[in-house]
mmCIF file of C-alpha atoms in Angstrom:
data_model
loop_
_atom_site.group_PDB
_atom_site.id
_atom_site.type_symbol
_atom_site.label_atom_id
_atom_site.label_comp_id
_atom_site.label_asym_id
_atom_site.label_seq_id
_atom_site.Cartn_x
_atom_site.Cartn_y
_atom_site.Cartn_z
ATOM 1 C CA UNK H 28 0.000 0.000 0.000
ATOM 2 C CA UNK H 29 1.653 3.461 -0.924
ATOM 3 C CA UNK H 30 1.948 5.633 1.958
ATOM 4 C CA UNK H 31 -0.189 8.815 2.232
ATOM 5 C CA UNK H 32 -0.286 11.341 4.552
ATOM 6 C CA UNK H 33 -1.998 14.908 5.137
ATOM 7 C CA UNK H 34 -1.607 18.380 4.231
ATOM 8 C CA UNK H 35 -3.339 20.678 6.750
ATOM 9 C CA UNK H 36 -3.047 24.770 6.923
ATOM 10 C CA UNK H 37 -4.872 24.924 10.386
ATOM 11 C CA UNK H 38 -8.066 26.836 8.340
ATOM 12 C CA UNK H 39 -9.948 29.692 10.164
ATOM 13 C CA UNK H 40 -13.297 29.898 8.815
ATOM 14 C CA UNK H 41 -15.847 32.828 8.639
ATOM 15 C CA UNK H 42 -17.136 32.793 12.112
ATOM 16 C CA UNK H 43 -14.591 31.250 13.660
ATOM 17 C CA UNK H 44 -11.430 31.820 15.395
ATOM 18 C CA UNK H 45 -7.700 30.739 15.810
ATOM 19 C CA UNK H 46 -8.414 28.697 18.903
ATOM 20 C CA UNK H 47 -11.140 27.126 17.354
ATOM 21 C CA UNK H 48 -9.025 26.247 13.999
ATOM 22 C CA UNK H 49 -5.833 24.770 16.434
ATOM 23 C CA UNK H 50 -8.705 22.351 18.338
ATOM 24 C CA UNK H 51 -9.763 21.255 14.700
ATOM 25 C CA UNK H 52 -6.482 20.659 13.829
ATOM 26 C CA UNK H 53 -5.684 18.010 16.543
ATOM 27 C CA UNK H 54 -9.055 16.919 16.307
ATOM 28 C CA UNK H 55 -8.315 16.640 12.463
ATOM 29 C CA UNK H 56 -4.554 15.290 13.539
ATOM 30 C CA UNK H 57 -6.007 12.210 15.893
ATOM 31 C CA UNK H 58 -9.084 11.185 13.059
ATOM 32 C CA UNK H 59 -5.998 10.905 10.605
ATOM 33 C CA UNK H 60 -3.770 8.712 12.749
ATOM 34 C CA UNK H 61 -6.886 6.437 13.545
ATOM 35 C CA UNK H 62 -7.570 6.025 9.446
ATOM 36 C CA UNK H 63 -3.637 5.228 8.967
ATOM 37 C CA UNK H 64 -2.035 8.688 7.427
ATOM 38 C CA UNK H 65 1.675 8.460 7.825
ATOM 39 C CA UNK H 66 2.562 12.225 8.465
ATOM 40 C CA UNK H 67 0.567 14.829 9.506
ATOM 41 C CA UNK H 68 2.417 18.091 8.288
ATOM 42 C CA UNK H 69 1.488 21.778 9.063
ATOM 43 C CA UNK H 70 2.403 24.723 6.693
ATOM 44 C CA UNK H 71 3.919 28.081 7.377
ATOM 45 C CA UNK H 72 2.330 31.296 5.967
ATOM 46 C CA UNK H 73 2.081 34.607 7.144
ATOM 47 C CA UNK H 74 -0.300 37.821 7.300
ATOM 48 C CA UNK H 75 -3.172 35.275 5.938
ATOM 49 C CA UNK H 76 -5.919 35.769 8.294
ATOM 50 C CA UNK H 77 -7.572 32.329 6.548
ATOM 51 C CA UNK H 78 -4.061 30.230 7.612
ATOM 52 C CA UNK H 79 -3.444 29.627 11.601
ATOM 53 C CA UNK H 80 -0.141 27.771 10.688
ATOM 54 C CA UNK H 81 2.792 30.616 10.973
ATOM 55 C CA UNK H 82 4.317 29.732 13.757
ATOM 56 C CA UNK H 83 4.630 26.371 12.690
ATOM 57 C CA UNK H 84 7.119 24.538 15.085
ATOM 58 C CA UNK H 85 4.688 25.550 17.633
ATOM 59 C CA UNK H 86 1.654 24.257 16.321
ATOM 60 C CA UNK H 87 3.583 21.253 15.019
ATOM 61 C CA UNK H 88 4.595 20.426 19.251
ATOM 62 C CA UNK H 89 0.527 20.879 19.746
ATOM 63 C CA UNK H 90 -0.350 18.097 17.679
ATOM 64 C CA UNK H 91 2.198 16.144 18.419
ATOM 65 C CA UNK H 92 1.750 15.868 21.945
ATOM 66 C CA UNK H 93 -2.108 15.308 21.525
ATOM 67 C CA UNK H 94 -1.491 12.185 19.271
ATOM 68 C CA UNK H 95 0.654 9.329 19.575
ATOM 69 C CA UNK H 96 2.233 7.335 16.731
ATOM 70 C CA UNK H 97 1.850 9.462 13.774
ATOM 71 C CA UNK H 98 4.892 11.417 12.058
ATOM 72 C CA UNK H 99 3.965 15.239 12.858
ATOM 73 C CA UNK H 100 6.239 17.973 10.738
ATOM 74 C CA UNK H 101 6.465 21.084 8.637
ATOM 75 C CA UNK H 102 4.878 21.108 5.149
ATOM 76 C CA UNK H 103 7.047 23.233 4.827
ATOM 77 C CA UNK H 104 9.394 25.646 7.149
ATOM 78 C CA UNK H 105 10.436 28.449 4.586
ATOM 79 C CA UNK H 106 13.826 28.634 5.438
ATOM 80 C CA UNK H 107 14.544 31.995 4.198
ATOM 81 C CA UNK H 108 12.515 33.827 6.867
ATOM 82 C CA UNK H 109 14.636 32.074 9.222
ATOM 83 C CA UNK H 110 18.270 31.517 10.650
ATOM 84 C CA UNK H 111 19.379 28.127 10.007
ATOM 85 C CA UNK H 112 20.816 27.560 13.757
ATOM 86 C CA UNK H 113 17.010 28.700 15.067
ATOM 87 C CA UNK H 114 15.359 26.140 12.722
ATOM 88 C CA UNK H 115 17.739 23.257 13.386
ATOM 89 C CA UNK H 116 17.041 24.484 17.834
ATOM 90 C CA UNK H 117 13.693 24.146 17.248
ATOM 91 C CA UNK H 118 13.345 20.721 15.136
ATOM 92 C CA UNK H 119 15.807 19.567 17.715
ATOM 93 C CA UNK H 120 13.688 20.110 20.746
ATOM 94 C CA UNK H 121 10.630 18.569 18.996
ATOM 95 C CA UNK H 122 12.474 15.716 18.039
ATOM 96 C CA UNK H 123 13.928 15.125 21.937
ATOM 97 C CA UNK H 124 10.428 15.901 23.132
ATOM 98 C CA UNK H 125 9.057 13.250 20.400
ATOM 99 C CA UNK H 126 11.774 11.036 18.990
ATOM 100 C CA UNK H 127 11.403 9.496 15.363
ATOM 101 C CA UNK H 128 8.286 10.983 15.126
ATOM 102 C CA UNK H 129 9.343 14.700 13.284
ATOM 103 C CA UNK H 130 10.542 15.661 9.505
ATOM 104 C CA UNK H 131 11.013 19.045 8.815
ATOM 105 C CA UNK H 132 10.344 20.122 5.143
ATOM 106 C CA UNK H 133 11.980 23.302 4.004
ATOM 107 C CA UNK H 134 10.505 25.538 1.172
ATOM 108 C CA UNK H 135 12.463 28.618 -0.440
ATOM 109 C CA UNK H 136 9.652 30.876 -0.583
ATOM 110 C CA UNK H 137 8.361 33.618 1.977
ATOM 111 C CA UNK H 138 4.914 32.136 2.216
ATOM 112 C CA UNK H 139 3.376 35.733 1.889
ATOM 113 C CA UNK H 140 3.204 38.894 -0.031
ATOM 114 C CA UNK H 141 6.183 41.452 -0.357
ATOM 115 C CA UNK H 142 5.099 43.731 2.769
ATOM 116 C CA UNK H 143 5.090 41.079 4.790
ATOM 117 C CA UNK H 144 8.340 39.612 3.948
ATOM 118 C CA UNK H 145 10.025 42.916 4.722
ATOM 119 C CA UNK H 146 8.622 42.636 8.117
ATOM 120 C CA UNK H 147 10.131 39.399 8.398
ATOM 121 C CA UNK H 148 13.570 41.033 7.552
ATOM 122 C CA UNK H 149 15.770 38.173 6.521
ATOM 123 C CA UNK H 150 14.239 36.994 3.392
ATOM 124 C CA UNK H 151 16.016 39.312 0.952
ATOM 125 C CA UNK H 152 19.436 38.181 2.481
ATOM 126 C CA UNK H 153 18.262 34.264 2.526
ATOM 127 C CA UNK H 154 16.457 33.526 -0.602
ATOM 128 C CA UNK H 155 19.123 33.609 -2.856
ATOM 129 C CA UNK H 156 21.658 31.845 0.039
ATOM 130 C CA UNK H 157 19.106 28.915 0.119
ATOM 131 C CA UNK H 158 21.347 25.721 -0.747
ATOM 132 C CA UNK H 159 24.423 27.355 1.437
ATOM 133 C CA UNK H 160 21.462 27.167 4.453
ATOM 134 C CA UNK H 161 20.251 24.180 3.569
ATOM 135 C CA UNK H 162 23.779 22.927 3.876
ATOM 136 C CA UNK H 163 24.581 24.522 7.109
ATOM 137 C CA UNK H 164 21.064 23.337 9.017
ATOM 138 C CA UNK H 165 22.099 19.656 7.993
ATOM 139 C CA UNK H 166 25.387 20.310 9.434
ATOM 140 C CA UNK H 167 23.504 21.281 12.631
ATOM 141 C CA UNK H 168 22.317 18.049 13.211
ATOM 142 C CA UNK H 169 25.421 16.431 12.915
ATOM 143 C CA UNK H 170 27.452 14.818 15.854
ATOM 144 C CA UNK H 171 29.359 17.299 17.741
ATOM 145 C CA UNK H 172 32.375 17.692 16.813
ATOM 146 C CA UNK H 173 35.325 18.537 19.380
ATOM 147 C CA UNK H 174 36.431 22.059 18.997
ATOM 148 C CA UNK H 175 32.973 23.364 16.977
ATOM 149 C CA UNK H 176 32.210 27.204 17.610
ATOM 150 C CA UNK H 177 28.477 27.091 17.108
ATOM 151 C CA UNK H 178 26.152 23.974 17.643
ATOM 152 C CA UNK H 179 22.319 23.200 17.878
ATOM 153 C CA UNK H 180 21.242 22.710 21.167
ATOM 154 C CA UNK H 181 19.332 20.114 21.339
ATOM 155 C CA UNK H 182 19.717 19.621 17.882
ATOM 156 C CA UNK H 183 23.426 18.158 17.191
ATOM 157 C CA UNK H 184 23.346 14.326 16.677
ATOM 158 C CA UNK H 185 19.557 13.710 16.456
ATOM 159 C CA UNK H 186 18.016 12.338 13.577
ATOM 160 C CA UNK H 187 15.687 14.579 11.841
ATOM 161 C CA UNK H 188 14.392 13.895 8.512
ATOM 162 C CA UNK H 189 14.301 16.799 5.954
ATOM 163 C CA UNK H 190 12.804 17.073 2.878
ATOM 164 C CA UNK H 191 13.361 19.884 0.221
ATOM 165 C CA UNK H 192 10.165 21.495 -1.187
ATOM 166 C CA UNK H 193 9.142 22.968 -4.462
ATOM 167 C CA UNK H 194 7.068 23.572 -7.086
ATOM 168 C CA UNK H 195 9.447 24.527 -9.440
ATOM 169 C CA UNK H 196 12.518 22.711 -10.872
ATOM 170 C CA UNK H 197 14.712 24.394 -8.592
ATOM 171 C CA UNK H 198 14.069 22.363 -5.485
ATOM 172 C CA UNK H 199 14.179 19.243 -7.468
ATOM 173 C CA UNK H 200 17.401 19.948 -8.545
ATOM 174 C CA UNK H 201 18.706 20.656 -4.930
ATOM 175 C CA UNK H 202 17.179 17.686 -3.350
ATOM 176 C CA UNK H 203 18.473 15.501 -5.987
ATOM 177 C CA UNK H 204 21.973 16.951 -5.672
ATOM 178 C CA UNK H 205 21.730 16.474 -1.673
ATOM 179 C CA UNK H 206 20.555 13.210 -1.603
ATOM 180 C CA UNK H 207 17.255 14.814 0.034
ATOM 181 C CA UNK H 208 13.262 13.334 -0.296
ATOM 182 C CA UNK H 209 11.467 16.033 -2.358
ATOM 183 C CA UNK H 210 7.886 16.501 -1.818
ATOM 184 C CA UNK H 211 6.360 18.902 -4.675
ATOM 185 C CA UNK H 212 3.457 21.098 -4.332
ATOM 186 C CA UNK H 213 1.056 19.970 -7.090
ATOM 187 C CA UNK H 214 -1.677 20.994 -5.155
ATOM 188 C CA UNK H 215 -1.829 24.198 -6.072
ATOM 189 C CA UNK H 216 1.376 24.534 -8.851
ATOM 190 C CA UNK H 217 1.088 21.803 -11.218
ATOM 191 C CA UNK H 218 2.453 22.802 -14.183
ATOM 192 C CA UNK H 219 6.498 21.811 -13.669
ATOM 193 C CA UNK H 220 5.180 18.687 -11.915
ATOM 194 C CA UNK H 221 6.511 15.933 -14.263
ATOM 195 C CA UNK H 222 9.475 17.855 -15.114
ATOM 196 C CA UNK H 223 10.776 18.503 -11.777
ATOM 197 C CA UNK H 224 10.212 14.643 -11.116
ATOM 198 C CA UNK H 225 12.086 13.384 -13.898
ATOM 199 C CA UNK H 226 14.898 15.756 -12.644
ATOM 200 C CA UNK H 227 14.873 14.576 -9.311
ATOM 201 C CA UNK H 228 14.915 11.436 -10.492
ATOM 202 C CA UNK H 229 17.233 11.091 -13.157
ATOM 203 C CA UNK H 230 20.002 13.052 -11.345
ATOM 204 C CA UNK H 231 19.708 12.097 -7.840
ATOM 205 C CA UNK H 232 23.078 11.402 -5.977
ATOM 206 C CA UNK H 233 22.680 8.665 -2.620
ATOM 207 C CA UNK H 234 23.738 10.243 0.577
ATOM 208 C CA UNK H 235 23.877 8.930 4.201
ATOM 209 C CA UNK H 236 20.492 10.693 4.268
ATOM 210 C CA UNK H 237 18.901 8.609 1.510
ATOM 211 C CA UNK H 238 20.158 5.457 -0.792
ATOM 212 C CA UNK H 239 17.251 6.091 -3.508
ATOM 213 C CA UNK H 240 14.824 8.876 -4.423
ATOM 214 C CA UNK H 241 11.676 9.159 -2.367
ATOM 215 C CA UNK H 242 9.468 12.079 -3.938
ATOM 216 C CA UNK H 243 5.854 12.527 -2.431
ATOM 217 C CA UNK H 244 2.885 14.444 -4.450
ATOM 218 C CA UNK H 245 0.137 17.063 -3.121
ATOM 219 C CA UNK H 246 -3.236 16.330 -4.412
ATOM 220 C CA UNK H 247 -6.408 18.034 -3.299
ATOM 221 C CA UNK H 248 -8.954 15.593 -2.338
ATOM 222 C CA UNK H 249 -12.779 16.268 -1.801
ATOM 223 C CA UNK H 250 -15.052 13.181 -1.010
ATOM 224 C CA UNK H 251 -18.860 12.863 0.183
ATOM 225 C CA UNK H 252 -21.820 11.113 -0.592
ATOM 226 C CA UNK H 253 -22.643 12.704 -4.163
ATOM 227 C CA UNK H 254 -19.854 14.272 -6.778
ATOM 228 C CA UNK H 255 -22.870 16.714 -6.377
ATOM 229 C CA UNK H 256 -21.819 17.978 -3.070
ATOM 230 C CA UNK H 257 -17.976 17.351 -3.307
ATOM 231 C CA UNK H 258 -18.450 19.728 -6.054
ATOM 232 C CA UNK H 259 -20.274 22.464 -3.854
ATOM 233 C CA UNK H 260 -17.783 21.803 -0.921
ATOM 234 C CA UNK H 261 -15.078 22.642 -3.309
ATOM 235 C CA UNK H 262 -16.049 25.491 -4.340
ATOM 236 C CA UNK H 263 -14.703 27.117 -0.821
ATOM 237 C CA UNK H 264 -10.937 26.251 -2.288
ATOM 238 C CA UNK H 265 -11.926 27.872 -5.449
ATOM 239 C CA UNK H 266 -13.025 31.008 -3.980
ATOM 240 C CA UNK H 267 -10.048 31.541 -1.610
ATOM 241 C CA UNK H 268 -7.505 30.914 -4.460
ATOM 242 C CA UNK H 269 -10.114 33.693 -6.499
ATOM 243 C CA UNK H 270 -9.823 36.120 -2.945
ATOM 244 C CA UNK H 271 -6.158 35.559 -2.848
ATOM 245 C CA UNK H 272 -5.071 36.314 -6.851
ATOM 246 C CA UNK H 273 -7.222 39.306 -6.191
ATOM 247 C CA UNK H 274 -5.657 40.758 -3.454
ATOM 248 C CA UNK H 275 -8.351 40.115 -1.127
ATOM 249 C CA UNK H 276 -7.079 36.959 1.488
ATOM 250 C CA UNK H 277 -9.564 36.266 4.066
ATOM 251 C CA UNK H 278 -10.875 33.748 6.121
ATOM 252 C CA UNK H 279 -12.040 30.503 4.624
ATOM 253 C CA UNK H 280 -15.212 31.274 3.047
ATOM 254 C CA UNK H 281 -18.378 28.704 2.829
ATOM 255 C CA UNK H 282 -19.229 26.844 -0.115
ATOM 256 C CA UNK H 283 -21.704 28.271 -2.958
ATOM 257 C CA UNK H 284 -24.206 26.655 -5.099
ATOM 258 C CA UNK H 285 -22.959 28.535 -7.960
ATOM 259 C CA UNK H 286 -19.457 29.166 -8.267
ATOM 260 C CA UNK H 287 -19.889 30.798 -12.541
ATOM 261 C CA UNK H 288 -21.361 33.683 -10.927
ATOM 262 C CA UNK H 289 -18.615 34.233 -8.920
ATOM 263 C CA UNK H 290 -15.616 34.392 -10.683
ATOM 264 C CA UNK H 291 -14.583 35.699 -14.060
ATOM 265 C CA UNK H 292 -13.381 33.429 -17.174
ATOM 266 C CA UNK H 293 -9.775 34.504 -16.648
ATOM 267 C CA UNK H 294 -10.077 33.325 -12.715
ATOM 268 C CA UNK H 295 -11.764 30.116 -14.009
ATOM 269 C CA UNK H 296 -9.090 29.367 -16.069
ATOM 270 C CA UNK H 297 -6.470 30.406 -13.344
ATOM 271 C CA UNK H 298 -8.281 28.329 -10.889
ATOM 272 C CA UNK H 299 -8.203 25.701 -12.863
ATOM 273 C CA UNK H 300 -4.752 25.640 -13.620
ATOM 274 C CA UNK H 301 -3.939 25.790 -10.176
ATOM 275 C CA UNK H 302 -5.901 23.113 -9.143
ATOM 276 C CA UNK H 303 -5.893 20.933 -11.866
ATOM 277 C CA UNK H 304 -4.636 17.990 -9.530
ATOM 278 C CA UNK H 305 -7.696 17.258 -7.635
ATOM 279 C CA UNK H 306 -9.843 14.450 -7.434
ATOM 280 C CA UNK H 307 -13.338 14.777 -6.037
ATOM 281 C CA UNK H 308 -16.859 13.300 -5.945
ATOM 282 C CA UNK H 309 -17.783 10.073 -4.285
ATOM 283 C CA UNK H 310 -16.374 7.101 -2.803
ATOM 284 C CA UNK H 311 -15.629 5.306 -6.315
ATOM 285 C CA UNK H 312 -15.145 8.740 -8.174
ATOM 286 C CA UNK H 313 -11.957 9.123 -5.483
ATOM 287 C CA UNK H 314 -10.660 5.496 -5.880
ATOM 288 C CA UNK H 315 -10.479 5.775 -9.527
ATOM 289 C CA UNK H 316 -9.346 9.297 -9.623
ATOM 290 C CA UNK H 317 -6.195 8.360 -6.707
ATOM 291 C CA UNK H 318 -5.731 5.159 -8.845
ATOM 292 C CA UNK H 319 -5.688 7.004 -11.903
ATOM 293 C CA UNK H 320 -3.114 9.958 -10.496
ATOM 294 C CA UNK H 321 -0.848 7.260 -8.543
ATOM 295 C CA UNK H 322 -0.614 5.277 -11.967
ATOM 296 C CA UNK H 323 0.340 8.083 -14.068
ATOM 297 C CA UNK H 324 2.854 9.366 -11.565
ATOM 298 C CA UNK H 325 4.372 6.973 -9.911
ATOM 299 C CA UNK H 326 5.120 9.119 -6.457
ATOM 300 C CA UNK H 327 6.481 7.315 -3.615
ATOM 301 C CA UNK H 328 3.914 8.758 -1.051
ATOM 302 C CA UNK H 329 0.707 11.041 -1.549
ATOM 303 C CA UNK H 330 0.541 14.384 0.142
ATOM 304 C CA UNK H 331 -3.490 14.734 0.878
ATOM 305 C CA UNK H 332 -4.915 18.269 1.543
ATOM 306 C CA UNK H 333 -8.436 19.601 1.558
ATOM 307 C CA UNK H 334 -10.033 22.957 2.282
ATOM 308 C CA UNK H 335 -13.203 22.047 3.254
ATOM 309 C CA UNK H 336 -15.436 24.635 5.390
ATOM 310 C CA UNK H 337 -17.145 22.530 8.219
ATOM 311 C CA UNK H 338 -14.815 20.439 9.834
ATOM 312 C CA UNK H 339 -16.852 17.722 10.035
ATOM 313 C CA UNK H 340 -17.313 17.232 6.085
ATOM 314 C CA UNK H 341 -13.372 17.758 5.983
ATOM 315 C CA UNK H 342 -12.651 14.951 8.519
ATOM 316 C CA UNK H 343 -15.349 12.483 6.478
ATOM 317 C CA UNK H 344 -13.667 13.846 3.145
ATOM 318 C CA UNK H 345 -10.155 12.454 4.394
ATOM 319 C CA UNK H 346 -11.971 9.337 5.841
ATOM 320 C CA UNK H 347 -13.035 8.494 2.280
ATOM 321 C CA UNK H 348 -9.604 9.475 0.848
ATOM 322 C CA UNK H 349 -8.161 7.111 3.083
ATOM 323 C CA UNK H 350 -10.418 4.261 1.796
ATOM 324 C CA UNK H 351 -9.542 4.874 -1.408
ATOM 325 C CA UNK H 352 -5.622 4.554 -0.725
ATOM 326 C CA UNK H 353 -5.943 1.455 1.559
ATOM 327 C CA UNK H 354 -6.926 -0.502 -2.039
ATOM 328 C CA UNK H 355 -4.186 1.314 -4.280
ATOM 329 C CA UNK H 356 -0.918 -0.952 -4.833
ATOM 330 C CA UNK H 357 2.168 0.271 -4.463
ATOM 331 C CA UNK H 358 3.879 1.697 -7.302
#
């Protein structure tokens, strides 16, 4: 059985609040590790009043202390908003506090819009440093060696996974050239998907890290009872990808019954684009459609995400997912 885990953003809808979106989360967190998802990962984005995730290591000790056996990390960390010697601190402590049980992924983007990255202050110095602080946050979690001016404490000699992420070929490139796993966003980027894993894959060099390539794939999944009403529940993704091209991010809206009247052709087609790796619709619509994407692609895990408005629809949405991948073979 491939492996699949979950993509969650921590979601505040309309009408709700923070608090309320980090008690859906574990709540969300514990119904995954009952229906078998291997990681649970959280996401970092800022000044996104929709997205509860920014402080990520934080939220990612919250759900890992509230569950017990499944792999809890960062979907990703965006390493340029952040010193390398901080991020390797931080994984460090969650990974004493909860051993085996942490990856870190690390993205090169700022996760927000330009005003907010200048409040953050060290992106414009980081993003272009990104494989020199990949390099030195690996380095971080090496033994200790006598003599060494600056170590991770806790952090030197524990075994943290980390992935590189991307939706571009630039990542894949990297994380081949490492010897990293490389989880790409085709959620919500699709368009260098194959590319970037043929790259990865053709030029991948082992490392003590990693003998093969392991590269995991984001796919949006909506399941309930009808296509009918996975359609109408994900129409609250479309409209917060609509909200966010058009400078208007907010919290995570409720579904419509009639999503043409809300958009333009040009944000159809955007949208579209965008999201173009979703499956949806009923139990056997989502079997086929995960068959159908896992056959074509060949990824060595599935990344599941879903923005789904009530959290109870969301939590039966990933129930069916996870039907539908206990009966896929692995590739």
């Amino acid at each position: 059985m491939i492996p699949y885990s979950l993509l969650d953003l921590a979601p505040v809808t309309e009408g709700s609040t923070p608090r309320e979106a980090f008690a859906n989360t574990l709540d969300l967190a514990r119904h995954a590790e009952s229906l078998g998802y291997h990681r649970y990962w959280l996401a970092e984005h800022h000044n996104m009043p929709g997205i509860a995730s920014a402080a990520t290591a934080v939220l990612i000790g919250h759900v890992a202390g509230g569950t017990s056996t499944i792999r809890v990390g960062a979907g990703g960390v965006m390493l340029p908003n952040h010193a390398p010697l901080q991020v390797a601190e931080q994984f460090g402590t969650l990974a004493s506090l909860y051993p085996d049980r942490i990856d870190l992924g690390l993205g090169r983007a700022p996760g927000t819009d330009q005003a907010t990255v200048r409040a953050l202050r060290r992106y414009f110095d980081g993003a272009d440093a990104f494989p020199q602080d990949v390099a030195e946050l690996l380095r971080y979690f090496e033994p200790v060696r006598p003599g060494q001016p600056v170590q991770a404490v806790p952090g030197g000699g524990i075994e943290v996974p980390v992935w590189l992420l991307g939706s571009s070929l630039f990542s894949a490139q990297l994380a081949a050239a490492m010897g990293l796993p490389f989880a790409f966003a085709s959620h919500f980027a699709p368009a260098a998907m194959e590319q970037a894993l043929a790259l990865y894959r053709q030029d991948f060099r082992p490392s003590k890290r990693l003998a093969e390539p392991y590269a995991m794939l984001a796919l949006n999944v909506v399941g309930a009872d009808s296509e009918a009403e996975a359609r109408r529940l994900f129409t609250t993704q479309q409209q917060s990808f609509v909200r966010l091209r058009r400078g208007q991010p907010g919290l995570v809206p409720p579904p419509i019954d009639d999503i043409e009247a809300f958009w333009s052709p040009a944000e159809k087609a955007m949208v579209e684009q965008s999201l173009a790796c979703t499956v949806l619709g009923d139990r056997d619509q989502l079997r086929a459609g995960i068959s159908a994407f896992v056959e074509r692609h060949r990824p060595d895990e599935l990344l599941l995400t879903a923005n789904i408005f009530d959290h109870a629809e969301r939590k039966r949405s990933f129930e069916i997912a996870a039907e539908a991948c206990r009966r896929l073979s692995t590739p």
